[in-house]
Tab-separated table of C-alpha atoms in Angstrom:
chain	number	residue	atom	x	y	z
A	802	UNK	CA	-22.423	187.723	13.087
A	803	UNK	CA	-23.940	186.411	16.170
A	804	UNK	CA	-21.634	185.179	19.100
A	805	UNK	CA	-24.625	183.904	21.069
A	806	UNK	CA	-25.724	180.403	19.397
A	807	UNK	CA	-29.459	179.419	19.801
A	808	UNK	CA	-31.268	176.915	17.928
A	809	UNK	CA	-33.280	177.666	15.164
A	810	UNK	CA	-36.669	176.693	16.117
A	811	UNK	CA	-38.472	175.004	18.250
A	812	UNK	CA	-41.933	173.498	18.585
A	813	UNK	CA	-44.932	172.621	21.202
A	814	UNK	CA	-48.380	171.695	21.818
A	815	UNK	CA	-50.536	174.043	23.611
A	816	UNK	CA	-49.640	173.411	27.542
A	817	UNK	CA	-46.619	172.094	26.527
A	818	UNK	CA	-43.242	173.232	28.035
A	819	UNK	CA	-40.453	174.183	25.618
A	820	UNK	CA	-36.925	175.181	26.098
A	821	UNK	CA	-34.207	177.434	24.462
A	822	UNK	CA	-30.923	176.901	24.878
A	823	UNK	CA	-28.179	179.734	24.625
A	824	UNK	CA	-24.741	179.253	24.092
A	825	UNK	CA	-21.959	181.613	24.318
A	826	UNK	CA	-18.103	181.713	26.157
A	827	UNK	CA	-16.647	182.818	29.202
A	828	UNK	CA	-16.589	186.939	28.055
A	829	UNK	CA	-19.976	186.675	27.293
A	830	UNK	CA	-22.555	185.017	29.464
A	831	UNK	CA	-19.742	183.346	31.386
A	832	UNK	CA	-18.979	186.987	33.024
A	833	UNK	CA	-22.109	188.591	32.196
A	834	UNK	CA	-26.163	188.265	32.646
A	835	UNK	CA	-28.257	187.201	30.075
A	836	UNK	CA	-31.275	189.054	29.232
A	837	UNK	CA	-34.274	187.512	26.927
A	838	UNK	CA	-36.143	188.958	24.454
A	839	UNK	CA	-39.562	187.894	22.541
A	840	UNK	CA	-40.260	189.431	19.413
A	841	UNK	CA	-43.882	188.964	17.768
A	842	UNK	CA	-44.709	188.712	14.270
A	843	UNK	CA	-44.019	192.344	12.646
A	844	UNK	CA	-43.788	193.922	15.851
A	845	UNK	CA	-40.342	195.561	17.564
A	846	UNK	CA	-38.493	193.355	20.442
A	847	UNK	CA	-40.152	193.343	23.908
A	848	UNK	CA	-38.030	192.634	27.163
A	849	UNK	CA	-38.870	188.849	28.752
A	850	UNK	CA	-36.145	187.735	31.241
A	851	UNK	CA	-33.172	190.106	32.354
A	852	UNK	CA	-30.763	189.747	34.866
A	853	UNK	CA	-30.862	185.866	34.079
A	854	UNK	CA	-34.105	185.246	35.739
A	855	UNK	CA	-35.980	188.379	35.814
A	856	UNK	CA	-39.617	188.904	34.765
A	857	UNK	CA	-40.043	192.308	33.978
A	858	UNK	CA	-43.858	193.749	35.581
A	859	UNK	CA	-46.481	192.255	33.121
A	860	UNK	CA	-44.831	189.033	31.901
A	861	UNK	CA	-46.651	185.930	32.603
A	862	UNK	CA	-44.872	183.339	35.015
A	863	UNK	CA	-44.513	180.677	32.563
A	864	UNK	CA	-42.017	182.174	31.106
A	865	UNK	CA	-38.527	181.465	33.057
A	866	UNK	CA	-34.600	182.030	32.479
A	867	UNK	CA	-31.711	180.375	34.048
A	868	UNK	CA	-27.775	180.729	33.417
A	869	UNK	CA	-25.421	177.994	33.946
A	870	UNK	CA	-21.527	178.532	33.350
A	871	UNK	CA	-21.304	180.271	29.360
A	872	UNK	CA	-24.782	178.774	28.755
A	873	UNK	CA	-28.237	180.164	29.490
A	874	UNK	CA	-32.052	179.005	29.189
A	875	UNK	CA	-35.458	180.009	28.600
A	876	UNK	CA	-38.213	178.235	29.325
A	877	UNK	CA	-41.808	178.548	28.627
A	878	UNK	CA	-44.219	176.236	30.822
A	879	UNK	CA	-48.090	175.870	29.641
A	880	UNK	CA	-46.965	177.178	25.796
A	881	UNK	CA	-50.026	179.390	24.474
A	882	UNK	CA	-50.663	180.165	20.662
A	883	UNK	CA	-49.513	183.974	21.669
A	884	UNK	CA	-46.624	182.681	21.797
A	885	UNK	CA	-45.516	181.832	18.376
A	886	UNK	CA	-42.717	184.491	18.362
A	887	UNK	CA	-39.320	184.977	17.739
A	888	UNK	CA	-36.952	184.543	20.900
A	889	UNK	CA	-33.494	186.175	21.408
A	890	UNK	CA	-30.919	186.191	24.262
A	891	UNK	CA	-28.354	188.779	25.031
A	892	UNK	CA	-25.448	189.527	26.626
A	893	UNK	CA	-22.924	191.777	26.931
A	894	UNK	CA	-19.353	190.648	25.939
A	895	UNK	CA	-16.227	192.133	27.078
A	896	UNK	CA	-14.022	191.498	24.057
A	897	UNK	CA	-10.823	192.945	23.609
A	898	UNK	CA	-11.785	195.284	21.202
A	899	UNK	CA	-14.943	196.828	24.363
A	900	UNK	CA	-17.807	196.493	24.821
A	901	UNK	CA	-20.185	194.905	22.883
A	902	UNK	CA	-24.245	193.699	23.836
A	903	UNK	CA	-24.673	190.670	21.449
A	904	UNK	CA	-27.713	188.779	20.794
A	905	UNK	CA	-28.370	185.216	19.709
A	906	UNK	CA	-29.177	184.213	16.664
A	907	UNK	CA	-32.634	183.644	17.440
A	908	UNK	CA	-35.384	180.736	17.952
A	909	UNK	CA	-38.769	180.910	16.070
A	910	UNK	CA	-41.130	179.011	18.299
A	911	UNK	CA	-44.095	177.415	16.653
A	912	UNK	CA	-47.213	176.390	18.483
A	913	UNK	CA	-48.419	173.279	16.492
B	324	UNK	CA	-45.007	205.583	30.500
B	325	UNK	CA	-41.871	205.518	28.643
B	326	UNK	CA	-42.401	205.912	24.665
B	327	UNK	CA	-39.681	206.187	21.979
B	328	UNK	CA	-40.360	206.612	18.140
B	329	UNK	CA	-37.569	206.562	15.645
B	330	UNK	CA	-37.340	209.070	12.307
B	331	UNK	CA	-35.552	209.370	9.281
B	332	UNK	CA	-35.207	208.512	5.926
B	333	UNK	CA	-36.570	205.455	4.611
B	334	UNK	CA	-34.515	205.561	1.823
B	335	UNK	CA	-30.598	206.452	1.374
B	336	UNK	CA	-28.136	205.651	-2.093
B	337	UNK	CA	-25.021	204.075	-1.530
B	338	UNK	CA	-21.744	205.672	0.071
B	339	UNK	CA	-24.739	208.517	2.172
B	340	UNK	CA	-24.393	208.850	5.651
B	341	UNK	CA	-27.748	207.908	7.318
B	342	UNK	CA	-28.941	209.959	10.164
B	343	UNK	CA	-31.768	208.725	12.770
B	344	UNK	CA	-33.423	210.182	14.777
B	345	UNK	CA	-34.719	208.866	18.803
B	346	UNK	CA	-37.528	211.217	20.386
B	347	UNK	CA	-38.868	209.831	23.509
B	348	UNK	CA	-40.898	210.628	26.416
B	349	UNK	CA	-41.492	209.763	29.954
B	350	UNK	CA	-37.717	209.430	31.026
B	351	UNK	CA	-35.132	212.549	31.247
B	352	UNK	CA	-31.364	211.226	29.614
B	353	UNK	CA	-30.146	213.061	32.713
B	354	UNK	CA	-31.600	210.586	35.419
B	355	UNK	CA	-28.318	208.305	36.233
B	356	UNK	CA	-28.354	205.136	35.152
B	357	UNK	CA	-30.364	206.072	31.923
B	358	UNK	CA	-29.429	205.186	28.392
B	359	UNK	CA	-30.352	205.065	24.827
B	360	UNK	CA	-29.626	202.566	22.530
B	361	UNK	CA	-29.811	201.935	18.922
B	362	UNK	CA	-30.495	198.368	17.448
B	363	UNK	CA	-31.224	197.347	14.092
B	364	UNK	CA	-32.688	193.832	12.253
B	365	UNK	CA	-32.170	193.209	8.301
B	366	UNK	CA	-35.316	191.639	6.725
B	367	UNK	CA	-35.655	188.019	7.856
B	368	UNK	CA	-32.593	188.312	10.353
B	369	UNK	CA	-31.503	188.702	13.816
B	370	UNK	CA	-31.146	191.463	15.961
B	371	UNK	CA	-27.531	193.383	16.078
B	372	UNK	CA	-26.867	196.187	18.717
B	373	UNK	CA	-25.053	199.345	17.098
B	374	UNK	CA	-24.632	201.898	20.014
B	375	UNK	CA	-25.939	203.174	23.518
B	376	UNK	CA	-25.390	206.610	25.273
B	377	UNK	CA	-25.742	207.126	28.866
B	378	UNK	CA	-26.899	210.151	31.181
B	379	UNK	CA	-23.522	211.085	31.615
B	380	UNK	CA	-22.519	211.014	27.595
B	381	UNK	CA	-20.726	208.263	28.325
B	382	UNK	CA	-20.691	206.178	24.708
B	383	UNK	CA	-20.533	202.741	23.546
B	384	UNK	CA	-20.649	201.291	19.596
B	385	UNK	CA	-20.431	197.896	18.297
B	386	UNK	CA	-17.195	197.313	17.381
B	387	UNK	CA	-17.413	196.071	14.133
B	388	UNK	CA	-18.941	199.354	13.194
B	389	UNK	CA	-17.286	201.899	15.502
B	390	UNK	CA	-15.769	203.540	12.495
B	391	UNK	CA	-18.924	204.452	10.930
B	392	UNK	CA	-20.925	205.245	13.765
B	393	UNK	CA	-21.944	208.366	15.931
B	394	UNK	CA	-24.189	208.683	18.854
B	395	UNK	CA	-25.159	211.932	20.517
B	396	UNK	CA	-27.789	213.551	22.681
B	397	UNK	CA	-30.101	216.578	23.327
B	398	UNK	CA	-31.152	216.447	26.907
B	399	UNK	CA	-33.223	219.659	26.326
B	400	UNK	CA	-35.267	218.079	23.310
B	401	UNK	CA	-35.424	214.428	25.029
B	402	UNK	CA	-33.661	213.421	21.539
B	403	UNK	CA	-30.737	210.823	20.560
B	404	UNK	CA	-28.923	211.359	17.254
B	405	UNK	CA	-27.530	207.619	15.108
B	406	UNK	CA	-25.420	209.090	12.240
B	407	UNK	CA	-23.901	206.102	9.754
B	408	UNK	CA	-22.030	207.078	7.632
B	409	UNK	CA	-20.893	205.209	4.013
B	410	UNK	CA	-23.911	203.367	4.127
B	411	UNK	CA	-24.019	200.096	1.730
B	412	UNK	CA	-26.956	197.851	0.756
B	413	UNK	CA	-26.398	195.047	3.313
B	414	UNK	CA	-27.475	197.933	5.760
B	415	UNK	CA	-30.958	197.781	4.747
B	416	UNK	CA	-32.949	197.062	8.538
B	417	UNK	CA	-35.334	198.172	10.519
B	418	UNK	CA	-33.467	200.373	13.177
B	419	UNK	CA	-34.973	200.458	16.326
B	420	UNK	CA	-34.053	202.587	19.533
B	421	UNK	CA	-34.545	201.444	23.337
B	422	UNK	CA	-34.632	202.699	26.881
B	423	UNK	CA	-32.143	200.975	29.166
B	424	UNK	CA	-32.149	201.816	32.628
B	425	UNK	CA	-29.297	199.794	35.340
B	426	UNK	CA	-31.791	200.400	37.819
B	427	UNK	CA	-35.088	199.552	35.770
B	428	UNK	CA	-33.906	195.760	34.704
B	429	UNK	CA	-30.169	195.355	34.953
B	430	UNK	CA	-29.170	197.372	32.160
B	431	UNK	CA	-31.475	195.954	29.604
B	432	UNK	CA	-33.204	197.344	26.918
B	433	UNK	CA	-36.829	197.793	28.568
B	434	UNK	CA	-38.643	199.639	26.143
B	435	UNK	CA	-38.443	199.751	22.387
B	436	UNK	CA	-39.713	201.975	19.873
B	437	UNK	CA	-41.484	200.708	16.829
B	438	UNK	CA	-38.520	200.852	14.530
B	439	UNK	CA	-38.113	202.652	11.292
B	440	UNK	CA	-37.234	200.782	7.678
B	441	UNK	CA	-34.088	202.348	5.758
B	442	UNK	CA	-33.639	200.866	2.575
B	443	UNK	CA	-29.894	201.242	0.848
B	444	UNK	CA	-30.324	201.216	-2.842
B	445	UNK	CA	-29.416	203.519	-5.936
């Protein structure tokens, strides 16, 4: 199961801002970087934030990530119906038994 | 432009090893830094990371599954090999593969492939 804890939805008005919280522990994102991931209805993952707070070339500015202690962010400024998707953080985690890149247990954000 | 597209069976029985298949283009699994990783998502779940090889065959699996997994590469036909072995119904996903690059964005997984449904069933 999931190590990374994120709620299980969230919700917004068009131009809206929403946030996503991540939670993990110190051999996670406490020692690691969190990377974000949006995935669309019936379509494969697609790389949002890494490196904490890294757009990749192509993703709008509205979409942000921040990392604080074992906890990280993402937030999504001016929310647009294209954004109805399912979000996902990541990290990897340097358990005892190796390595291991977890993800979240993922938010469905709903544009009302 | 990197593309990677995923093959195999869409269907397996119980206690079969599964093999997948990761053909890409646009990237050469010898360029340092470079990796391949495999990720798969049951219907109506999250995402769980299985295993990534690097340019210099350097491998990691999840370990919760390290037992029954194998990763391996063919530089020459820009392929990477999943094999799964004693494969069980609550394996049923869609198994996706992804570039990761350290230099490209930190060692993420930049670029997915579609995915490819396996269904474990008698």
């Amino acid at each position: 199961q999931s190590v990374l804890t994120q709620p299980p939805s969230a919700s917004g008005t068009p131009g809206q801002r929403v946030t996503i919280s991540c939670s993990g522990s110190s051999s996670n994102i406490g020692s690691n970087t969190v990377n974000w991931y949006q995935q669309l209805p019936g379509t494969a993952p697609k790389l949002l934030i890494y490196s904490n707070n890294q757009r990749p070339s192509g993703v709008p500015d509205r979409f942000s990530g921040s990392k604080s202690g074992t906890s990280a962010s993402l937030a999504i400024s001016g929310l647009q119906s294209e954004d109805e998707a399912d979000y996902y953080c990541a990290a990897w985690d340097d358990s005892l038994n190796g390595d291991n890149y977890v993800f979240g247990t993922g938010t469905k954000v709903t544009v009302l | 432009q990197i593309t990677l597209k995923e093959s195999g069976p869409t269907l397996v029985k119980p206690t079969q090893t599964l093999t997948l298949t990761c053909t890409f283009s646009g990237f050469s699994l010898s360029t340092s830094g470079v990796g391949v990783g495999w990720i798969r998502q049951p219907p109506g779940k999250a995402l769980e990371w299985l295993a990534l090889i690097y340019w210099d065959d350097d491998k990691r699996y999840s370990p919760s599954l390290k037992s029954r997994l194998t990763i391996t590469k063919d530089t020459s036909k820009n392929q990477v090999v999943l094999t799964m072995t004693n494969m069980d119904p609550v394996d049923t996903a869609t198994y996706y593969c992804a570039h990761t690059g350290i230099a490209a964005a930190g060692g993420a997984f930049d670029i997915w492939g579609q995915g490819t449904m396996v269904t474990v069933s008698s």
